[in-house]
């Protein structure tokens, strides 16, 4: 019972079915009762009408027999009545209440003596017949008695009637006896029982058909509601749901349309939320990269500064013909690559600004392929088709070198197991409006197109969609960071280029890189004509790294300068205070314990405002070139720096921003 009530309260379709079933039951019951009552009344009326008719017929046919009191004359009339259905007994009386004829159905009834056992009843019956002279009936429990008077009469001419011309013939009727027909109610009751059974059956059939119709209707009504309910549950669990089928244009259909609109709106919001989350994750990753880059850049650049410093010192002590000289030069080149790599990481994390210049891309392509050939297994064949004499592009050469290395390395990795062909093609191409429109972020014009094709395993669509996302990689742990292609995409975007990708699983991958070409002449400096400026000024060198102080002092002294080196910024300030006019220039590190290079510079400038100061740093988020110049610092440089470059910068600072023709300013 509790489950039934629970179902009734929780199931809308069950409520509809129950309500309409009860309504159909009430209507069916009312109709059945009305029909039974109407038919019962009709059958009873017909029985009474037939009974009265039989009694009147018998009374008419019994006139002669009653008048003569001859029983034989009554036999035919009585036998004729017994031919009718349900007649149990027929009695004929004279006027004195004497029974002239009594006949009953054999086995069904006995002689009718009860009429005369109750004198009051008999007297009332005969009195009523004499008074009203019409038939009537007495309804008993199982029978109905129909009484009728036997009347005879004659018509004669009345003299008064002749005179007044009305009622010319006067009827002289008189009662000579009575008849009684007893009819059984069993037939009526059987008909009523049959009618009741038939009516109840019809009512039950109507109830069943109506209930079935209501059930189908309720199912049809609740089916879309159930679909909506299921869709809402699915939407609540998974957040994704298919559109609900709209079958009608009524309120339920409108509700389905509203739900579809709502789910579509939620889907869009979820997609927007997902994009925001992806952007937030990307931002956090960039922050992580920035934190990582900023954290290691200072120390890493200081290490590179020591390596490059002592390498240059060793190179100074070796002759040009010595094989050691070329080896030391390779160390310098590798250190510069490491320096540029740090700069690229800082650039990618937006910790530093990009410096672009016109470059010949074919030179960098050939250099990268030369390096790749030495590192790739013999199972990978390199094919190159490099067009020379192309227009230059505007970019950072280190960045382009990094782009090529990333793309070629990824191509080689795709062919690492089975080997294959790495094909690199460089050509120029003119893009019209239609072709340029097919590539994002491109304008019509002249481009250098670099195509890198491999015959590796290829990529599916899910990988292609995320291939340029930071930290996304298909490589195993320890084989890659997922930063290469993301960095490549960022570099190309910054220099006005773009990259397209076409890949098929099992067939390989093709990257096409477009670089915007420019019309510019590139001047190549001759190393033979290059001269390193010297000087005899006095320099105060400050750095908390003892190795850097030692290497820096020797390099500066090799240029002719007199150097006083300090590894403590507080001691350096005290030394300067003692003899501020004994120094021509101060070169200080930025990040130092107790007192930073910025604070040291401020205190020195407070003592001697015209003092030339160069501040050096591996990396610092605290100070920038713009901020340093605002303080009064003459030059802001990033470690590591070569001997020839620091020599030029010193001369520029000492000459108040001017350099001799032989002293071209270095780009650091």
Phi, psi and omega in degrees: 000319179296319179296323179295316178295322178296317177297320180296320182285330187259346185248111180294321179296321178295324176297314179298314181298314181296314182298313182288328176295317177297318178297316179296321179297316180296313180297316180296318179295315179298317179296319180295314179298315179297318181294317179296316179299316182294315180291322178298315178297320181294317179295318179296316179298319179295319178297315180295318179298317179293321179297315178298319180297318178295319180295322180290322177295315180297320179298322180289317183285344183264006184303309185293317181294322179288318181298319182268354183053042180253116184293326182295326180289343180271344187299313183299316181296317181292317179299324178296324179293322181292348176288343181279150184289136173087358180283122181260323187206145176230130178231140180235131182235153171270186184294333180273014176073018179278134180284113180270325183210133176220123181220135179228166181288127184303134177079355184250334189206152175255176179303142185274087179260345186295335181298326185261355176287330178252099185300321182297317180297311182298317179297319179295320180296308183293324178297319180294321180294320180291324185286309187267341178053034178221161181284153174207175183225157176238120183270112177262185183294310184245354182222169174230126178263125178252118181252144177208138178282147174264114188242134171236159180194166178222153179250132179221160183274129182255133182299319179296325179294324178295320184290316184268358177055037173217147184052054182301324177247127180256127177279129177246087182261148178210151180274129180245352180179189183217151175233156178219126177245126178256121181248136182285140177273355185300317180297317178299317180295322177298316179296320178293320178296317178297318178297319179297314179298317180295317181295317179296320179298315178298319179297319179294316179298317178298320179294318180295313180297316179297319179295319178297318179296317179294323178297314179297317180296317179296320177297319180294325180286316186276343181301308177296328178292321177295321177298318178297317180298314178298319180295320178297317179297317179296318179298321180291328182275310187257340182080357180230133181211146177285160179294139177282135180291129178263110185260336183228168178254012181277197184297323179293319176298318178295324177295320178296319178298316179297321178294317178300318178297318180295315180296324178293319178295318178295323178297316179296318179297322179294320178295318178296320178297318179297318179296319178296319178296319177298318179296320179295317177298319179298317180297317179295323177295320178295322176296321178296318178297316180298317178296317179296313181297314180296326182290323184266338187300315183299307182293320182295318179292326175296320177296316178297323179298319178294317180298311182293323181297309181289331176295318178295323177298318178294324180292325178295329183271003179245153181276162181294333181276348182287135178295335178298329181300314180293324178296319178295324177297324178294325176296319178298316179297316179297321178296321177297322177297318178296320177298315180294326178297316176299320179296323179293320177297317177295322179294316181297324179270009178060037177264354179209166182263148180277140177241114184253154176204161179295132180222155175268111187289331183296330179295317181292322179299313180297321180296317180295316180296326177296317178292321181294321182300324181287335185259346184271150176290161182291346179287347179253119180267134178256124175242130182230141176225086187256117177278133181258169179075020181281157175295148180288168174239160180259108181192179175269123183302325179294323178295315179297320176302318180294320179300310182296319179297317180297312182294316180292322179295317178296320178297317179295322180296326179292338181251015188296321185281311186257353184078184181157201184239127173256112183249124181240124181233134176235125180209167176260153184212142177257120180260124174274182184297319183294314180292320180295327181293337180282347179244127183296145174064026178242141174251155178300144179154193182271133181225153168261123183253119178254121181248125178239113185240137176231162179251037182278203187283345179077181183223148174271177186295325181294325178285320181300322181298331186245008189298331182261007178284139176299140177072359177276129180208148174260001181280158177289163180301129180096349181264344181185161182255347184082016183258342187301303183289328176296318177294320178301314180298318179295320179297313182296322179295323182289334181256017175079018179252184177206171181222138176241157186224134174225121184217147177222131183299128178088351183242336178125184185224144177232123173256134173240122182249129180250124176247131179287124181277150178231160176261102182204147176265136180253121179268135180252123181283140178271125181292334182290326182275349185288130178239139179266121182291144178244175178195172181236013183289167181262128185240134170260111182256124184233124175200140182281349177271115183298322181295320179291321179297317181295312181294318181297319180297316181293321180294318180292321179294330177291343177269359177101358183276155174262122190239131169248117186253140179226141176257003180231123184292328179292316178296323179297321179294319179296321178297319180292322180297324183294318182220074183295336182270359180274001181238140179262336181201148178242130174242117186229149173283161181271304186270108180217150178291157177072311181211126180283164178298328179295312180293323177298318180296319179298317181291322178294318180292333176292329178279316183221093186299334183270010185287122176289129182230134172245126179252133181243147178205145172288318172185142178207132175273349185282323186231149176230173180299320181295316180293322179297317179295325180294328178289329183122003178287134187285322185215143180237117184233153180257135174284155350280159180224140182286160181300317182293326182287317178293329178296316179294319182295320179300316181295322180296316181294316181292331180267019178058047175088000180252151179225147179292163179304330179277355184245083176279136186291135181280150175260117186249000000 
